[in-house]
PDB file of C-alpha atoms in Angstrom:
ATOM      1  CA  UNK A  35     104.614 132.618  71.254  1.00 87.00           C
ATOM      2  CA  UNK A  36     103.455 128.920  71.644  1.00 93.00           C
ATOM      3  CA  UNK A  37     101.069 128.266  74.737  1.00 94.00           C
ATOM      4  CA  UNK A  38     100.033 124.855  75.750  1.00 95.00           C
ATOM      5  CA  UNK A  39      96.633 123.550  77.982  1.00 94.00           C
ATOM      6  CA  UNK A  40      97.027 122.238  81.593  1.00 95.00           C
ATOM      7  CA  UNK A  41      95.889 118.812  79.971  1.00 95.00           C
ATOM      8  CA  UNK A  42      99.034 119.419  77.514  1.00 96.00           C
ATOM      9  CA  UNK A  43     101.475 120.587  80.029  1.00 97.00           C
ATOM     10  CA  UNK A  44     100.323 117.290  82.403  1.00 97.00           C
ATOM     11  CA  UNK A  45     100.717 114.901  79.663  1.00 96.00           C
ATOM     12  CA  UNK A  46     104.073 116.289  78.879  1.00 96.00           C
ATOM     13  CA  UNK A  47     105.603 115.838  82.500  1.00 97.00           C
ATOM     14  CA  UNK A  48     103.554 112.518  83.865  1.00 96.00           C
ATOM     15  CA  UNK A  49     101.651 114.828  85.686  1.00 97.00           C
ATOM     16  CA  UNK A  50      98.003 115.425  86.171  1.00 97.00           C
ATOM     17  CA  UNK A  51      95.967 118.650  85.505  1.00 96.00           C
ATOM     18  CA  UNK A  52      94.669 118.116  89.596  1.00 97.00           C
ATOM     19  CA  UNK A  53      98.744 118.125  90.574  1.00 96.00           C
ATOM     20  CA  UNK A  54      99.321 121.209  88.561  1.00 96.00           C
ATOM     21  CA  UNK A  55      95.975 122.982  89.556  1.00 95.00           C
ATOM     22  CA  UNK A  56      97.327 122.251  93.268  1.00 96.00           C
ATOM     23  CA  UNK A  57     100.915 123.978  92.529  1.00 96.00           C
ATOM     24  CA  UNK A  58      99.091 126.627  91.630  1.00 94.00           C
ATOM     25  CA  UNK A  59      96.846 126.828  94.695  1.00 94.00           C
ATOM     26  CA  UNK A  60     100.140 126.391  97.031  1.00 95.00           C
ATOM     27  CA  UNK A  61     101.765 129.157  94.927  1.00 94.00           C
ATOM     28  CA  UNK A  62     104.182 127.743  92.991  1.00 95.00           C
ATOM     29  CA  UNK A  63     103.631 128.938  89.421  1.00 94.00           C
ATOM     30  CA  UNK A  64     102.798 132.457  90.026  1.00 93.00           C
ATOM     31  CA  UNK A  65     104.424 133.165  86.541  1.00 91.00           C
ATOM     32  CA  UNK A  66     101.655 131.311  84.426  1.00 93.00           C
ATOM     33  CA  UNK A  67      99.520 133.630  82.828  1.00 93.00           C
ATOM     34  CA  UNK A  68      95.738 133.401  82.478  1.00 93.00           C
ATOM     35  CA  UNK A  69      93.368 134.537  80.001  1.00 92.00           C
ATOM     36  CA  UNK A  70      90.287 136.852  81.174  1.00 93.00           C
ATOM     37  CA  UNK A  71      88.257 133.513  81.475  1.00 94.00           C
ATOM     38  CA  UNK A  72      91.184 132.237  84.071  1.00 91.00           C
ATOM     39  CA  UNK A  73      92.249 129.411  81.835  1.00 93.00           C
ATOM     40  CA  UNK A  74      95.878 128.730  82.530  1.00 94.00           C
ATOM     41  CA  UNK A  75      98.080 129.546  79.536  1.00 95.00           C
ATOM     42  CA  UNK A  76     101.833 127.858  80.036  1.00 96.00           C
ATOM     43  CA  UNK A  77     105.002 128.821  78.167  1.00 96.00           C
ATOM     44  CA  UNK A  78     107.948 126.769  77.371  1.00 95.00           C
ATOM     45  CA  UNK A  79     109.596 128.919  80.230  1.00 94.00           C
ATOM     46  CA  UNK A  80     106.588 128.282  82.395  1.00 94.00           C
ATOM     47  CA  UNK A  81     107.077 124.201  81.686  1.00 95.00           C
ATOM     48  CA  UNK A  82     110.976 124.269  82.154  1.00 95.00           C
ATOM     49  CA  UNK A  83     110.422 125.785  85.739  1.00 95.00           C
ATOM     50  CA  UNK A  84     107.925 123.023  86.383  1.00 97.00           C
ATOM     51  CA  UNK A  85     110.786 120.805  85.956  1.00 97.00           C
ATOM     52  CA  UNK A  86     112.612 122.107  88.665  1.00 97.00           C
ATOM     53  CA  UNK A  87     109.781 122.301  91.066  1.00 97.00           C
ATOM     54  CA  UNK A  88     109.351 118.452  90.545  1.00 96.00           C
ATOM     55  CA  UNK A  89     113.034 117.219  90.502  1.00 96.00           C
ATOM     56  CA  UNK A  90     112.593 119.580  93.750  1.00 97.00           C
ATOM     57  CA  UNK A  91     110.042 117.480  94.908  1.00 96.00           C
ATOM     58  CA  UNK A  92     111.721 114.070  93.977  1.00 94.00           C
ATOM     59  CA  UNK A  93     114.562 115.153  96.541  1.00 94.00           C
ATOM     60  CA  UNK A  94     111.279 114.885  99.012  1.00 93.00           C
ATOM     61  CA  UNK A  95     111.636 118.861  99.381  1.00 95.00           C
ATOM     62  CA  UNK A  96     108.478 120.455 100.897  1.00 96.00           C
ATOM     63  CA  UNK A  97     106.041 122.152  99.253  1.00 96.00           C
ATOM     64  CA  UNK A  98     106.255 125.097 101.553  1.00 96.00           C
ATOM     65  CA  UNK A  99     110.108 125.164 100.939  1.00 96.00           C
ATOM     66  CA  UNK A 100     109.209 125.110  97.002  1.00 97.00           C
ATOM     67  CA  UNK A 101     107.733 127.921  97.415  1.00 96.00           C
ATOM     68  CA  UNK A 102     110.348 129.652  99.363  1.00 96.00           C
ATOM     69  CA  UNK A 103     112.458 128.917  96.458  1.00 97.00           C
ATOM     70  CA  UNK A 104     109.899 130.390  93.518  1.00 95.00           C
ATOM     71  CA  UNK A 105     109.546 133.161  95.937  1.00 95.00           C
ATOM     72  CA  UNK A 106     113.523 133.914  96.089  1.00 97.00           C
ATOM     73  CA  UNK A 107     112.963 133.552  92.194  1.00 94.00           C
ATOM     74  CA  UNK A 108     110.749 136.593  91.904  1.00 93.00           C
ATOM     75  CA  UNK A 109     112.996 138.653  93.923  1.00 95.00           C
ATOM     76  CA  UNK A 110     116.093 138.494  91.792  1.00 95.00           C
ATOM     77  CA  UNK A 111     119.747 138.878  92.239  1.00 97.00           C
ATOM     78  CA  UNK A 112     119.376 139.572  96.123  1.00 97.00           C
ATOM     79  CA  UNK A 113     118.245 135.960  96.877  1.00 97.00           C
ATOM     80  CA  UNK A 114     121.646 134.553  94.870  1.00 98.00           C
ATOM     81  CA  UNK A 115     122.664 132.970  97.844  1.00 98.00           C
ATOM     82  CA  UNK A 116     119.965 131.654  99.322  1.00 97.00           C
ATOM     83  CA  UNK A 117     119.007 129.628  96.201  1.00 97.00           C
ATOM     84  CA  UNK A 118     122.218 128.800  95.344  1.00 98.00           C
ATOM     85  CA  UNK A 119     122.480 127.241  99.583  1.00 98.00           C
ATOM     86  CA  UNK A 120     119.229 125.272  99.092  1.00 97.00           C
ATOM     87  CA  UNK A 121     120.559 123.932  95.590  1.00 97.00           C
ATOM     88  CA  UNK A 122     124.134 122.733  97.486  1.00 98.00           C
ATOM     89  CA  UNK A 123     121.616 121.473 100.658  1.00 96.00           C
ATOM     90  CA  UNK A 124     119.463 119.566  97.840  1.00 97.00           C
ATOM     91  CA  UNK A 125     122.695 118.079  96.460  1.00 97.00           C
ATOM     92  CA  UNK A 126     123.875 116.881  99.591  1.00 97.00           C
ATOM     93  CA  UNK A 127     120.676 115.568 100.467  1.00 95.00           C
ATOM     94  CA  UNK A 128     120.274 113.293  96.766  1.00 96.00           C
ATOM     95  CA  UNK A 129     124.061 112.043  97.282  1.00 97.00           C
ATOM     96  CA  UNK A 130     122.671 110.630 100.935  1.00 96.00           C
ATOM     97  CA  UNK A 131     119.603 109.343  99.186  1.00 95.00           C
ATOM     98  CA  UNK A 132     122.082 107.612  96.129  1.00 97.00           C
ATOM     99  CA  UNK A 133     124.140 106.311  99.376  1.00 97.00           C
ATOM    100  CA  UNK A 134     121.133 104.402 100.132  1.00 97.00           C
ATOM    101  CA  UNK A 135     120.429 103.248  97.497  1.00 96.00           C
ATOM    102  CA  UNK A 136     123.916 101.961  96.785  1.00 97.00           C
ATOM    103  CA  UNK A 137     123.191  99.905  99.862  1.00 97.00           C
ATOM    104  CA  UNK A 138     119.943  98.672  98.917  1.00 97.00           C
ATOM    105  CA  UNK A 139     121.164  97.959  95.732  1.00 97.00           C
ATOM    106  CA  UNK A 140     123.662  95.847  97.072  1.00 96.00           C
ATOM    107  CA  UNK A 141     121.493  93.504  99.289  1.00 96.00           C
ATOM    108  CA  UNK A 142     119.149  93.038  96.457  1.00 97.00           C
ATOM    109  CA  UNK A 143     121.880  91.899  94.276  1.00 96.00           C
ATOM    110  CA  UNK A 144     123.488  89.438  96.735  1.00 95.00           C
ATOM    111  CA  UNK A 145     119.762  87.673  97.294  1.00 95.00           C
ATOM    112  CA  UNK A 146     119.242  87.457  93.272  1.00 96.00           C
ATOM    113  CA  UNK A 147     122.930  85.665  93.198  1.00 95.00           C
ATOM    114  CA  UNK A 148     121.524  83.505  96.340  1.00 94.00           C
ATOM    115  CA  UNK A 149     118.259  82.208  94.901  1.00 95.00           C
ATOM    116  CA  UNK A 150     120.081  81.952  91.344  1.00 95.00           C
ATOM    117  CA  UNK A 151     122.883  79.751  92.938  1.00 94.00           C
ATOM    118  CA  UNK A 152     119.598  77.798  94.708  1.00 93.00           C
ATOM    119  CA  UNK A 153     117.809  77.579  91.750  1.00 95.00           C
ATOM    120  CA  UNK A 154     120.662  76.395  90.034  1.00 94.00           C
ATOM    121  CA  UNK A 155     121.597  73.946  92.716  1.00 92.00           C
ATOM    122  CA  UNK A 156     117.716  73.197  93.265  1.00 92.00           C
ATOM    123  CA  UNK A 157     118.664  73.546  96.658  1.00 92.00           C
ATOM    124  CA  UNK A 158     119.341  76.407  99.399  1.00 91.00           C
ATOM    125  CA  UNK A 159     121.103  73.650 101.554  1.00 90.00           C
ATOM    126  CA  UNK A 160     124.069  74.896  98.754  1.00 88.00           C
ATOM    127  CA  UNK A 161     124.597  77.900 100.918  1.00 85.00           C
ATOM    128  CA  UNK A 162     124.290  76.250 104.337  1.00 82.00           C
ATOM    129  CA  UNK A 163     128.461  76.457 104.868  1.00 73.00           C
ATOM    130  CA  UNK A 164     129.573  79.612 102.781  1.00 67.00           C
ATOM    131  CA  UNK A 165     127.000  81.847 105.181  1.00 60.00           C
ATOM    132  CA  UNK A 166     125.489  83.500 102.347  1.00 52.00           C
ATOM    133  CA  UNK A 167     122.162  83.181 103.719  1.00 51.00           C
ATOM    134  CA  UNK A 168     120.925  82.636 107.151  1.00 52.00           C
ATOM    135  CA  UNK A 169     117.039  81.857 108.016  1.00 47.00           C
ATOM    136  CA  UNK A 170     116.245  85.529 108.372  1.00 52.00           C
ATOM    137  CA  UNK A 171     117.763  86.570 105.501  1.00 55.00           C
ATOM    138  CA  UNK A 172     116.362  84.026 102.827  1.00 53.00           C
TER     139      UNK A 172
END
């Protein structure tokens, strides 16, 4: 079975070795084995649950509720529920985060059109009657 370095296994997911060396200190990859010298030695398996810890993470998820969730891991088939309740909470929580951004997305796209029209125009007095822009918002 193929093992990789903590230098590989950082390059691989835009991590650093300090980031992963962390997860391990918080407990979140109790599953990577070590040889008798304590280097880390990580398995396909090992990087693939790295992957959820950090799209975890992305959803700003706690480390301390991380490692609730690697913890339910260990136990098995009782914890079913729980993870599969934080997975639906996660969910709801990125859809929230996406309705944000839809928002964002949308101011930023009506100031590109505004300077584009001004630029365009060589002018912002080309908005003064539609209201596209006031003085705040320019």
């Amino acid at each position: 079975m193929k093992t990789y370095s903590i230098s590989e296994v950082a390059k691989a997911l835009n991590l650093t070795p300090y980031t992963l060396r962390y997860y391990d200190k918080e407990g979140l990859m109790p599953f990577v084995e070590r040889t008798s010298s304590g280097t880390r030695l990580f398995k396909e398996s090992d990087i693939e649950a790295l992957k959820v810890i950090e799209c975890l993470k992305s959803t700003g998820m706690p480390i301390k509720e991380i490692k609730n969730f690697i913890d339910w891991c260990s136990e098995g088939d009782a914890t079913l529920q729980q993870r599969f309740d934080m997975f639906m909470e996660r969910k709801a929580t990125v859809e929230a985060q996406m309705e944000e951004l839809k928002k964002t997305m949308e101011i930023i796209e009506h100031k590109c059109f505004y300077y584009k029209t001004a630029l365009e125009a060589g002018t912002e007095d080309i908005h003064k009657n539609n209201n596209i822009g006031s003085a705040f918002t320019h």
